[in-house]
mmCIF file of C-alpha atoms in Angstrom:
data_model
loop_
_atom_site.group_PDB
_atom_site.id
_atom_site.type_symbol
_atom_site.label_atom_id
_atom_site.label_comp_id
_atom_site.label_asym_id
_atom_site.label_seq_id
_atom_site.Cartn_x
_atom_site.Cartn_y
_atom_site.Cartn_z
ATOM 1 C CA MET G 1 103.714 155.869 52.775
ATOM 2 C CA ARG G 2 102.409 153.099 50.533
ATOM 3 C CA THR G 3 104.613 154.339 47.698
ATOM 4 C CA PHE G 4 107.635 154.250 49.989
ATOM 5 C CA LEU G 5 106.836 150.668 51.069
ATOM 6 C CA LYS G 6 106.441 149.620 47.439
ATOM 7 C CA TRP G 7 109.897 150.990 46.640
ATOM 8 C CA VAL G 8 111.384 149.249 49.674
ATOM 9 C CA LEU G 9 109.803 145.952 48.636
ATOM 10 C CA ARG G 10 111.051 146.388 45.087
ATOM 11 C CA ILE G 11 114.591 147.035 46.323
ATOM 12 C CA VAL G 12 114.460 144.010 48.630
ATOM 13 C CA LEU G 13 113.139 141.855 45.781
ATOM 14 C CA MET G 14 115.898 143.082 43.481
ATOM 15 C CA LEU G 15 118.535 142.310 46.111
ATOM 16 C CA VAL G 16 117.122 138.822 46.638
ATOM 17 C CA LEU G 17 117.097 138.180 42.896
ATOM 18 C CA ALA G 18 120.627 139.518 42.566
ATOM 19 C CA ALA G 19 121.801 137.278 45.392
ATOM 20 C CA ALA G 20 120.107 134.302 43.755
ATOM 21 C CA VAL G 21 121.786 135.041 40.420
ATOM 22 C CA VAL G 22 125.205 135.443 42.040
ATOM 23 C CA GLY G 23 124.627 132.290 44.093
ATOM 24 C CA PHE G 24 123.762 130.282 40.967
ATOM 25 C CA TRP G 25 126.684 131.746 38.981
ATOM 26 C CA LYS G 26 129.140 131.089 41.797
ATOM 27 C CA ARG G 27 127.501 127.914 43.105
ATOM 28 C CA GLU G 28 130.529 125.678 42.475
ATOM 29 C CA GLU G 29 132.888 128.069 44.255
ATOM 30 C CA ILE G 30 130.456 128.404 47.159
ATOM 31 C CA GLN G 31 130.077 124.629 47.400
ATOM 32 C CA ARG G 32 133.862 124.192 47.415
ATOM 33 C CA LEU G 33 134.283 126.869 50.088
ATOM 34 C CA MET G 34 131.663 125.174 52.255
ATOM 35 C CA ALA G 35 133.418 121.851 51.741
ATOM 36 C CA VAL G 36 136.780 123.369 52.714
ATOM 37 C CA ASN G 37 135.311 124.911 55.861
ATOM 38 C CA SER G 38 134.161 121.440 56.988
ATOM 39 C CA LEU G 39 137.123 119.535 55.550
ATOM 40 C CA PHE G 40 138.481 118.519 58.944
ATOM 41 C CA ALA G 41 135.172 118.089 60.786
ATOM 42 C CA GLU G 42 135.193 115.006 62.984
ATOM 43 C CA ASP G 43 132.270 113.357 61.201
ATOM 44 C CA LYS G 44 133.571 114.113 57.683
ATOM 45 C CA ILE G 45 137.341 114.037 57.746
ATOM 46 C CA VAL G 46 137.817 110.350 56.888
ATOM 47 C CA HIS G 47 135.474 110.577 53.905
ATOM 48 C CA ASN G 48 136.919 113.899 52.780
ATOM 49 C CA PHE G 49 140.505 112.637 52.777
ATOM 50 C CA SER G 50 139.527 109.998 50.195
ATOM 51 C CA HIS G 51 137.358 112.379 48.131
ATOM 52 C CA MET G 52 139.313 115.603 47.826
ATOM 53 C CA ASP G 53 138.011 116.113 44.296
ATOM 54 C CA GLU G 54 134.646 116.937 45.864
ATOM 55 C CA ALA G 55 136.144 120.036 47.501
ATOM 56 C CA PHE G 56 138.799 121.199 45.042
ATOM 57 C CA LEU G 57 139.594 121.505 41.374
ATOM 58 C CA LYS G 58 141.922 118.798 40.090
ATOM 59 C CA VAL G 59 144.092 117.607 37.226
ATOM 60 C CA ASP G 60 144.387 113.892 36.479
ATOM 61 C CA LEU G 61 147.713 112.063 36.617
ATOM 62 C CA PRO G 62 147.155 109.146 34.204
ATOM 63 C CA ARG G 63 148.946 105.905 34.959
ATOM 64 C CA GLY G 64 149.481 105.252 31.239
ATOM 65 C CA ASP G 65 149.112 102.017 29.304
ATOM 66 C CA GLY G 66 152.047 100.128 30.806
ATOM 67 C CA PRO G 67 151.755 97.036 32.976
ATOM 68 C CA THR G 68 151.005 97.408 36.657
ATOM 69 C CA TRP G 69 153.943 96.888 38.976
ATOM 70 C CA GLU G 70 152.644 93.928 40.918
ATOM 71 C CA LEU G 71 153.668 94.102 44.547
ATOM 72 C CA PRO G 72 154.082 90.508 45.729
ATOM 73 C CA TYR G 73 152.899 89.375 49.137
ATOM 74 C CA GLY G 74 155.464 87.896 51.480
ATOM 75 C CA PRO G 75 154.902 85.987 54.729
ATOM 76 C CA GLY G 76 152.700 87.713 57.258
ATOM 77 C CA PHE G 77 153.854 88.703 60.707
ATOM 78 C CA ASP G 78 152.406 89.882 64.002
ATOM 79 C CA LEU G 79 152.498 93.624 64.571
ATOM 80 C CA PRO G 80 154.341 94.569 67.763
ATOM 81 C CA GLU G 81 152.478 95.054 71.034
ATOM 82 C CA GLY G 82 150.709 98.390 71.230
ATOM 83 C CA THR G 83 150.082 98.767 67.508
ATOM 84 C CA ASP G 84 146.314 98.269 67.799
ATOM 85 C CA GLY G 85 146.044 101.054 70.364
ATOM 86 C CA TRP G 86 148.205 103.328 68.238
ATOM 87 C CA ILE G 87 146.012 102.679 65.183
ATOM 88 C CA GLU G 88 142.911 103.682 67.136
ATOM 89 C CA ASP G 89 144.451 106.656 68.926
ATOM 90 C CA ARG G 90 145.989 108.115 65.765
ATOM 91 C CA THR G 91 142.898 107.494 63.594
ATOM 92 C CA VAL G 92 144.921 105.463 61.107
ATOM 93 C CA THR G 93 143.061 104.723 57.869
ATOM 94 C CA SER G 94 145.603 102.438 56.202
ATOM 95 C CA LEU G 95 148.847 100.697 57.099
ATOM 96 C CA LEU G 96 151.084 98.920 54.616
ATOM 97 C CA VAL G 97 154.443 97.357 55.530
ATOM 98 C CA MET G 98 156.933 96.148 52.922
ATOM 99 C CA GLN G 99 160.234 94.340 53.310
ATOM 100 C CA ASP G 100 162.552 93.145 50.548
ATOM 101 C CA GLY G 101 160.044 94.388 47.990
ATOM 102 C CA GLN G 102 157.204 92.266 49.395
ATOM 103 C CA ILE G 103 154.045 93.303 51.232
ATOM 104 C CA ARG G 104 154.266 91.850 54.725
ATOM 105 C CA PHE G 105 151.193 93.599 56.139
ATOM 106 C CA GLU G 106 148.301 95.546 54.608
ATOM 107 C CA GLU G 107 145.119 96.681 56.314
ATOM 108 C CA TYR G 108 142.486 99.419 55.957
ATOM 109 C CA TYR G 109 140.432 100.985 58.722
ATOM 110 C CA LEU G 110 137.369 103.178 59.398
ATOM 111 C CA ASP G 111 135.449 101.884 56.376
ATOM 112 C CA THR G 112 138.191 102.837 53.917
ATOM 113 C CA GLY G 113 139.609 100.446 51.340
ATOM 114 C CA PRO G 114 142.514 99.719 48.994
ATOM 115 C CA ASP G 115 140.884 101.599 46.093
ATOM 116 C CA ASP G 116 140.574 104.870 48.008
ATOM 117 C CA ARG G 117 142.740 107.603 46.522
ATOM 118 C CA ARG G 118 143.989 109.377 49.619
ATOM 119 C CA ILE G 119 145.262 112.915 50.026
ATOM 120 C CA SER G 120 149.027 113.040 50.560
ATOM 121 C CA TRP G 121 149.223 116.418 52.236
ATOM 122 C CA SER G 122 152.930 117.238 52.622
ATOM 123 C CA VAL G 123 154.111 113.806 51.485
ATOM 124 C CA ALA G 124 153.707 115.480 48.076
ATOM 125 C CA LYS G 125 156.696 117.702 48.880
ATOM 126 C CA SER G 126 159.028 114.705 48.676
ATOM 127 C CA TYR G 127 157.655 113.778 45.242
ATOM 128 C CA LEU G 128 158.435 117.290 44.035
ATOM 129 C CA SER G 129 161.945 117.080 45.458
ATOM 130 C CA SER G 130 162.528 113.934 43.404
ATOM 131 C CA LEU G 131 161.320 115.665 40.241
ATOM 132 C CA LEU G 132 163.612 118.621 40.894
ATOM 133 C CA GLY G 133 166.559 116.250 41.298
ATOM 134 C CA ILE G 134 165.872 114.764 37.867
ATOM 135 C CA LEU G 135 165.711 118.194 36.226
ATOM 136 C CA LEU G 136 168.851 119.362 37.984
ATOM 137 C CA ALA G 137 170.783 116.312 36.764
ATOM 138 C CA GLU G 138 169.576 116.956 33.218
ATOM 139 C CA GLY G 139 170.661 120.590 33.293
ATOM 140 C CA ALA G 140 167.218 122.185 33.062
ATOM 141 C CA ILE G 141 168.156 123.949 36.302
ATOM 142 C CA ASP G 142 171.725 125.202 36.542
ATOM 143 C CA SER G 143 172.365 125.212 40.282
ATOM 144 C CA LEU G 144 170.610 124.945 43.631
ATOM 145 C CA ASP G 145 172.315 128.217 44.511
ATOM 146 C CA ASP G 146 170.521 130.103 41.743
ATOM 147 C CA PRO G 147 168.023 132.655 43.050
ATOM 148 C CA VAL G 148 164.443 131.491 42.669
ATOM 149 C CA THR G 149 163.681 134.688 40.728
ATOM 150 C CA LYS G 150 165.943 133.466 37.899
ATOM 151 C CA TYR G 151 163.221 130.946 36.991
ATOM 152 C CA ALA G 152 160.222 132.595 38.666
ATOM 153 C CA PRO G 153 160.510 136.327 37.878
ATOM 154 C CA ASP G 154 157.004 136.970 39.235
ATOM 155 C CA LEU G 155 158.589 136.699 42.693
ATOM 156 C CA GLU G 156 160.784 139.752 42.175
ATOM 157 C CA GLY G 157 159.926 142.336 44.816
ATOM 158 C CA SER G 158 158.327 139.719 47.085
ATOM 159 C CA ALA G 159 159.707 138.200 50.275
ATOM 160 C CA TYR G 160 161.297 135.517 48.083
ATOM 161 C CA ASP G 161 163.520 137.999 46.276
ATOM 162 C CA GLY G 162 167.020 136.978 47.388
ATOM 163 C CA ALA G 163 166.200 133.372 48.358
ATOM 164 C CA THR G 164 167.913 130.536 46.481
ATOM 165 C CA ILE G 165 166.487 127.217 45.341
ATOM 166 C CA ARG G 166 168.494 125.534 48.114
ATOM 167 C CA ASN G 167 166.919 127.866 50.685
ATOM 168 C CA VAL G 168 163.368 126.925 49.725
ATOM 169 C CA LEU G 169 164.263 123.214 49.477
ATOM 170 C CA ASN G 170 165.548 123.438 53.054
ATOM 171 C CA MET G 171 162.535 125.410 54.307
ATOM 172 C CA ALA G 172 164.981 128.194 55.136
ATOM 173 C CA SER G 173 163.592 130.979 52.963
ATOM 174 C CA GLY G 174 163.101 133.298 55.935
ATOM 175 C CA VAL G 175 159.612 134.179 54.643
ATOM 176 C CA THR G 176 156.991 134.936 57.289
ATOM 177 C CA PHE G 177 154.134 132.430 56.988
ATOM 178 C CA ASN G 178 151.684 131.220 59.637
ATOM 179 C CA GLU G 179 151.285 127.432 59.306
ATOM 180 C CA ASP G 180 148.721 127.008 62.126
ATOM 181 C CA TYR G 181 145.922 124.813 60.756
ATOM 182 C CA LEU G 182 143.796 125.569 63.820
ATOM 183 C CA ASP G 183 143.849 129.330 63.204
ATOM 184 C CA TYR G 184 141.111 130.287 60.724
ATOM 185 C CA ASP G 185 143.016 133.411 59.662
ATOM 186 C CA SER G 186 146.441 131.730 59.315
ATOM 187 C CA ASP G 187 148.304 131.930 56.017
ATOM 188 C CA ILE G 188 147.905 128.194 55.423
ATOM 189 C CA ASN G 189 144.116 128.430 55.838
ATOM 190 C CA ARG G 190 143.892 131.597 53.732
ATOM 191 C CA MET G 191 145.748 129.663 51.061
ATOM 192 C CA GLY G 192 143.179 126.863 51.315
ATOM 193 C CA ARG G 193 140.386 129.342 50.661
ATOM 194 C CA VAL G 194 142.291 130.692 47.643
ATOM 195 C CA LEU G 195 142.290 127.136 46.284
ATOM 196 C CA ALA G 196 138.609 126.585 47.022
ATOM 197 C CA LEU G 197 137.539 129.825 45.345
ATOM 198 C CA GLY G 198 139.620 129.237 42.222
ATOM 199 C CA GLY G 199 142.333 131.791 42.973
ATOM 200 C CA GLU G 200 145.955 131.517 41.839
ATOM 201 C CA LEU G 201 148.734 130.388 44.155
ATOM 202 C CA ASP G 202 151.414 132.136 42.085
ATOM 203 C CA ASP G 203 149.746 135.423 42.986
ATOM 204 C CA PHE G 204 149.448 134.338 46.611
ATOM 205 C CA ALA G 205 153.180 133.534 46.817
ATOM 206 C CA ALA G 206 154.125 136.800 45.102
ATOM 207 C CA SER G 207 151.940 138.738 47.553
ATOM 208 C CA LEU G 208 154.026 137.683 50.554
ATOM 209 C CA GLN G 209 156.178 140.640 51.577
ATOM 210 C CA ASP G 210 157.495 139.949 55.084
ATOM 211 C CA SER G 211 160.606 138.053 56.170
ATOM 212 C CA PHE G 212 161.704 137.205 59.694
ATOM 213 C CA THR G 213 165.349 136.439 58.894
ATOM 214 C CA THR G 214 167.924 136.304 56.110
ATOM 215 C CA PRO G 215 167.437 133.361 53.703
ATOM 216 C CA GLY G 216 169.480 130.313 54.686
ATOM 217 C CA GLU G 217 169.968 131.229 58.344
ATOM 218 C CA THR G 218 167.001 129.647 60.101
ATOM 219 C CA TRP G 219 164.804 126.635 59.443
ATOM 220 C CA GLN G 220 161.087 127.257 59.700
ATOM 221 C CA TYR G 221 158.490 125.050 58.068
ATOM 222 C CA VAL G 222 156.842 127.205 55.402
ATOM 223 C CA SER G 223 154.680 125.182 53.028
ATOM 224 C CA ILE G 224 154.469 127.919 50.411
ATOM 225 C CA ASP G 225 158.242 127.410 49.915
ATOM 226 C CA THR G 226 157.310 124.210 48.090
ATOM 227 C CA HIS G 227 154.986 126.082 45.766
ATOM 228 C CA VAL G 228 157.959 128.282 44.887
ATOM 229 C CA ILE G 229 159.892 125.121 43.926
ATOM 230 C CA GLY G 230 157.012 124.332 41.592
ATOM 231 C CA MET G 231 157.237 127.840 40.106
ATOM 232 C CA VAL G 232 160.959 127.277 39.534
ATOM 233 C CA ILE G 233 160.304 123.960 37.769
ATOM 234 C CA ARG G 234 157.607 125.458 35.554
ATOM 235 C CA GLY G 235 159.767 128.458 34.725
ATOM 236 C CA ALA G 236 162.828 126.324 33.927
ATOM 237 C CA THR G 237 160.985 123.877 31.668
ATOM 238 C CA GLY G 238 157.941 125.676 30.320
ATOM 239 C CA ARG G 239 155.885 122.614 31.298
ATOM 240 C CA SER G 240 153.457 121.887 34.114
ATOM 241 C CA VAL G 241 154.517 119.932 37.177
ATOM 242 C CA ALA G 242 151.632 117.509 36.625
ATOM 243 C CA GLU G 243 152.862 116.676 33.115
ATOM 244 C CA LEU G 244 156.506 116.341 34.170
ATOM 245 C CA LEU G 245 155.761 114.225 37.243
ATOM 246 C CA THR G 246 153.488 111.947 35.216
ATOM 247 C CA VAL G 247 155.979 111.318 32.423
ATOM 248 C CA ARG G 248 159.197 111.210 34.428
ATOM 249 C CA ILE G 249 158.151 109.353 37.587
ATOM 250 C CA LEU G 250 154.545 108.164 37.779
ATOM 251 C CA GLN G 251 153.991 106.290 34.518
ATOM 252 C CA PRO G 252 157.268 104.323 34.753
ATOM 253 C CA LEU G 253 156.162 103.158 38.222
ATOM 254 C CA GLY G 254 153.322 101.005 36.905
ATOM 255 C CA LEU G 255 150.649 102.447 39.190
ATOM 256 C CA GLU G 256 147.422 100.531 39.638
ATOM 257 C CA GLN G 257 145.174 103.607 39.356
ATOM 258 C CA ASP G 258 145.326 107.107 37.940
ATOM 259 C CA GLY G 259 146.162 109.702 40.538
ATOM 260 C CA TYR G 260 145.307 113.375 40.626
ATOM 261 C CA TYR G 261 146.622 116.689 41.867
ATOM 262 C CA VAL G 262 144.421 119.268 43.538
ATOM 263 C CA THR G 263 144.871 122.507 41.547
ATOM 264 C CA ASP G 264 144.242 126.209 41.853
ATOM 265 C CA GLY G 265 141.971 128.185 39.536
ATOM 266 C CA ALA G 266 144.663 128.429 36.855
ATOM 267 C CA GLY G 267 145.096 124.647 36.770
ATOM 268 C CA VAL G 268 148.424 124.854 38.611
ATOM 269 C CA ALA G 269 149.111 121.802 40.754
ATOM 270 C CA PHE G 270 148.950 122.174 44.520
ATOM 271 C CA VAL G 271 152.454 120.753 44.756
ATOM 272 C CA LEU G 272 152.884 121.311 48.479
ATOM 273 C CA GLY G 273 150.189 118.837 49.456
ATOM 274 C CA GLY G 274 147.717 117.967 46.713
ATOM 275 C CA LEU G 275 148.642 114.486 45.459
ATOM 276 C CA ASN G 276 146.042 111.729 45.691
ATOM 277 C CA PHE G 277 146.910 108.043 45.223
ATOM 278 C CA THR G 278 145.985 104.668 46.651
ATOM 279 C CA THR G 279 148.076 103.460 49.564
ATOM 280 C CA ARG G 280 149.728 100.840 47.348
ATOM 281 C CA ASP G 281 150.593 103.484 44.764
ATOM 282 C CA PHE G 282 152.221 105.617 47.451
ATOM 283 C CA ALA G 283 154.183 102.463 48.292
ATOM 284 C CA ARG G 284 155.339 102.067 44.685
ATOM 285 C CA PHE G 285 156.919 105.517 44.767
ATOM 286 C CA GLY G 286 158.387 104.766 48.180
ATOM 287 C CA GLN G 287 159.875 101.485 47.012
ATOM 288 C CA VAL G 288 161.700 103.243 44.166
ATOM 289 C CA VAL G 289 163.194 105.736 46.613
ATOM 290 C CA LEU G 290 164.111 102.859 48.953
ATOM 291 C CA GLN G 291 165.933 101.309 45.963
ATOM 292 C CA ASN G 292 167.901 104.547 45.450
ATOM 293 C CA GLY G 293 165.781 105.618 42.490
ATOM 294 C CA SER G 294 166.039 102.429 40.448
ATOM 295 C CA HIS G 295 163.139 100.369 39.119
ATOM 296 C CA ASN G 296 162.926 97.655 36.505
ATOM 297 C CA GLY G 297 166.429 98.344 35.236
ATOM 298 C CA GLN G 298 165.789 102.077 34.871
ATOM 299 C CA GLN G 299 167.243 104.863 37.013
ATOM 300 C CA LEU G 300 164.149 107.023 37.490
ATOM 301 C CA ILE G 301 165.605 109.323 40.147
ATOM 302 C CA PRO G 302 169.354 109.952 40.411
ATOM 303 C CA ALA G 303 170.782 107.970 43.326
ATOM 304 C CA GLU G 304 173.127 110.851 44.115
ATOM 305 C CA TRP G 305 170.169 113.185 44.460
ATOM 306 C CA ILE G 306 168.315 110.874 46.834
ATOM 307 C CA ALA G 307 171.387 110.573 49.045
ATOM 308 C CA GLU G 308 171.786 114.364 49.128
ATOM 309 C CA ALA G 309 168.078 115.101 49.536
ATOM 310 C CA VAL G 310 167.558 112.849 52.566
ATOM 311 C CA ALA G 311 170.642 114.116 54.407
ATOM 312 C CA PRO G 312 169.979 116.643 57.222
ATOM 313 C CA SER G 313 171.218 119.793 55.488
ATOM 314 C CA ALA G 314 168.715 122.383 56.753
ATOM 315 C CA PRO G 315 169.662 124.714 59.656
ATOM 316 C CA THR G 316 167.433 123.003 62.209
ATOM 317 C CA GLU G 317 168.007 123.146 65.959
ATOM 318 C CA ALA G 318 170.525 120.691 67.391
ATOM 319 C CA GLY G 319 168.858 117.614 68.866
ATOM 320 C CA LYS G 320 165.611 118.205 66.976
ATOM 321 C CA ILE G 321 164.230 116.388 63.946
ATOM 322 C CA GLY G 322 166.312 117.080 60.856
ATOM 323 C CA TYR G 323 165.291 118.256 57.412
ATOM 324 C CA GLY G 324 166.840 117.848 53.976
ATOM 325 C CA TYR G 325 165.430 118.774 50.603
ATOM 326 C CA GLN G 326 161.731 118.297 51.442
ATOM 327 C CA TRP G 327 162.470 115.116 53.414
ATOM 328 C CA TRP G 328 162.504 114.543 57.209
ATOM 329 C CA ILE G 329 165.266 112.817 59.180
ATOM 330 C CA PRO G 330 164.303 111.507 62.656
ATOM 331 C CA VAL G 331 166.293 112.311 65.754
ATOM 332 C CA GLY G 332 168.950 109.610 66.212
ATOM 333 C CA ALA G 333 168.403 108.287 62.693
ATOM 334 C CA HIS G 334 170.716 105.557 61.482
ATOM 335 C CA GLU G 335 171.996 105.635 57.910
ATOM 336 C CA GLY G 336 169.166 105.225 55.432
ATOM 337 C CA GLU G 337 166.387 106.157 57.871
ATOM 338 C CA PHE G 338 164.184 109.046 56.754
ATOM 339 C CA LEU G 339 160.563 109.848 55.937
ATOM 340 C CA ALA G 340 158.034 111.833 53.982
ATOM 341 C CA ARG G 341 155.393 113.322 56.252
ATOM 342 C CA GLY G 342 152.044 115.055 55.911
ATOM 343 C CA VAL G 343 149.643 116.571 58.422
ATOM 344 C CA TYR G 344 146.865 114.506 59.984
ATOM 345 C CA GLY G 345 148.993 111.350 59.902
ATOM 346 C CA GLN G 346 150.323 110.725 56.388
ATOM 347 C CA TYR G 347 153.729 108.995 56.322
ATOM 348 C CA ILE G 348 156.127 107.098 54.116
ATOM 349 C CA TYR G 349 158.856 105.732 56.389
ATOM 350 C CA PHE G 350 162.124 104.348 55.047
ATOM 351 C CA ASP G 351 164.663 102.045 56.676
ATOM 352 C CA GLN G 352 167.108 101.185 53.918
ATOM 353 C CA ALA G 353 169.361 99.143 56.209
ATOM 354 C CA ARG G 354 166.486 96.710 56.846
ATOM 355 C CA ASP G 355 164.995 97.162 53.356
ATOM 356 C CA VAL G 356 161.738 98.215 55.037
ATOM 357 C CA LEU G 357 159.112 100.626 53.777
ATOM 358 C CA ILE G 358 156.005 101.636 55.748
ATOM 359 C CA VAL G 359 153.091 103.660 54.385
ATOM 360 C CA SER G 360 150.559 104.983 56.863
ATOM 361 C CA THR G 361 147.604 107.263 56.189
ATOM 362 C CA GLY G 362 145.331 108.838 58.733
ATOM 363 C CA ALA G 363 142.771 111.417 59.746
ATOM 364 C CA ASP G 364 144.307 112.342 63.077
ATOM 365 C CA ARG G 365 142.735 115.589 64.251
ATOM 366 C CA ASN G 366 145.134 115.594 67.229
ATOM 367 C CA PHE G 367 148.283 115.516 65.116
ATOM 368 C CA ARG G 368 149.476 118.816 66.603
ATOM 369 C CA GLU G 369 149.628 117.511 70.171
ATOM 370 C CA ALA G 370 153.106 117.390 71.691
ATOM 371 C CA GLY G 371 154.953 114.157 71.019
ATOM 372 C CA VAL G 372 152.595 112.736 68.381
ATOM 373 C CA ASN G 373 155.136 112.783 65.557
ATOM 374 C CA GLU G 374 157.773 111.192 67.795
ATOM 375 C CA GLU G 375 155.240 108.546 68.848
ATOM 376 C CA ASN G 376 154.510 107.717 65.221
ATOM 377 C CA ILE G 377 158.188 107.420 64.300
ATOM 378 C CA GLU G 378 158.834 105.141 67.275
ATOM 379 C CA MET G 379 155.948 102.929 66.177
ATOM 380 C CA PHE G 380 157.403 102.670 62.671
ATOM 381 C CA ARG G 381 160.773 101.761 64.174
ATOM 382 C CA LYS G 382 159.170 99.068 66.337
ATOM 383 C CA ILE G 383 157.400 97.598 63.317
ATOM 384 C CA ALA G 384 160.594 97.613 61.238
ATOM 385 C CA GLN G 385 162.589 95.986 64.019
ATOM 386 C CA SER G 386 159.958 93.268 64.522
ATOM 387 C CA LEU G 387 160.213 91.962 60.965
#
């Protein structure tokens, strides 16, 4: 009996030691997974959204050695009635309003500040769209109607086999993908755990096998579609998205701080939502788009591409919010009104007719409630109209 107990104790000790060794060896991955699992916790979300490099791997996006694009301050103005309540209800962390290239209002909330580099979430999709437009104009990509497998052959045999670049730009790939952030086992949350544990998103995209409709027929928001755009860009150029975005768009902007992309374990940028910049640096990108791609005498993004990208070309339902090439178009939008949008309250709102740009960041855990997005857009419209 004693001999048996000795063997049991030895086995238990060996298992404990083995677990300790594995825990030490994988401590960074375990720490990242724990951070991801509490990423949206009520008491941590505001801090986390300004410190995403504590939870994920990253690649820096250096601002370069050029001068900073100084954003001048114009005359202040009173925000319209109801804005204070909206800021509190929607857990807004920053609000910046520009008109005619001048900052008319800038404020930070919930102990955040102007130097915080904030997660973009899906606002990053609109950055990637702009990069694709540059490459298309230069001929690195032949046509939006090319199949994605022409540039990303790893997707052959997956649910993306047969989808075109235009299909994935429009979020009309037909690929089955559960985007429910509140469902632990959803595809979007499984993807987050792949990131945290150092997995590869190319493999994740190629593993998707199910489609719910023919590509191009139905609009359904599928974030992994944007990763496929990144695969197309990398395949067409042989260069990383981080490098291309830095050289072609970010450094000419004159950012005030370096940014960074969250990456997967292979160092591939999380292009569907992983950009991190200050609020003012998000505004610098937005101001270039507002100016039809032109800045400081240089055409950074083709004006023709911006006009095409922000037009409602996706097969969305009539009377519902429209979608272009990774850009949103509000219901009843007037010409030149569109937006980039990310979950939990990240927005860049454009009103070209009024020469107004609004950047809003947030940590709104109730962003999925009915009518929240419409409420936010109406608030942006009220602010723009009050200038």
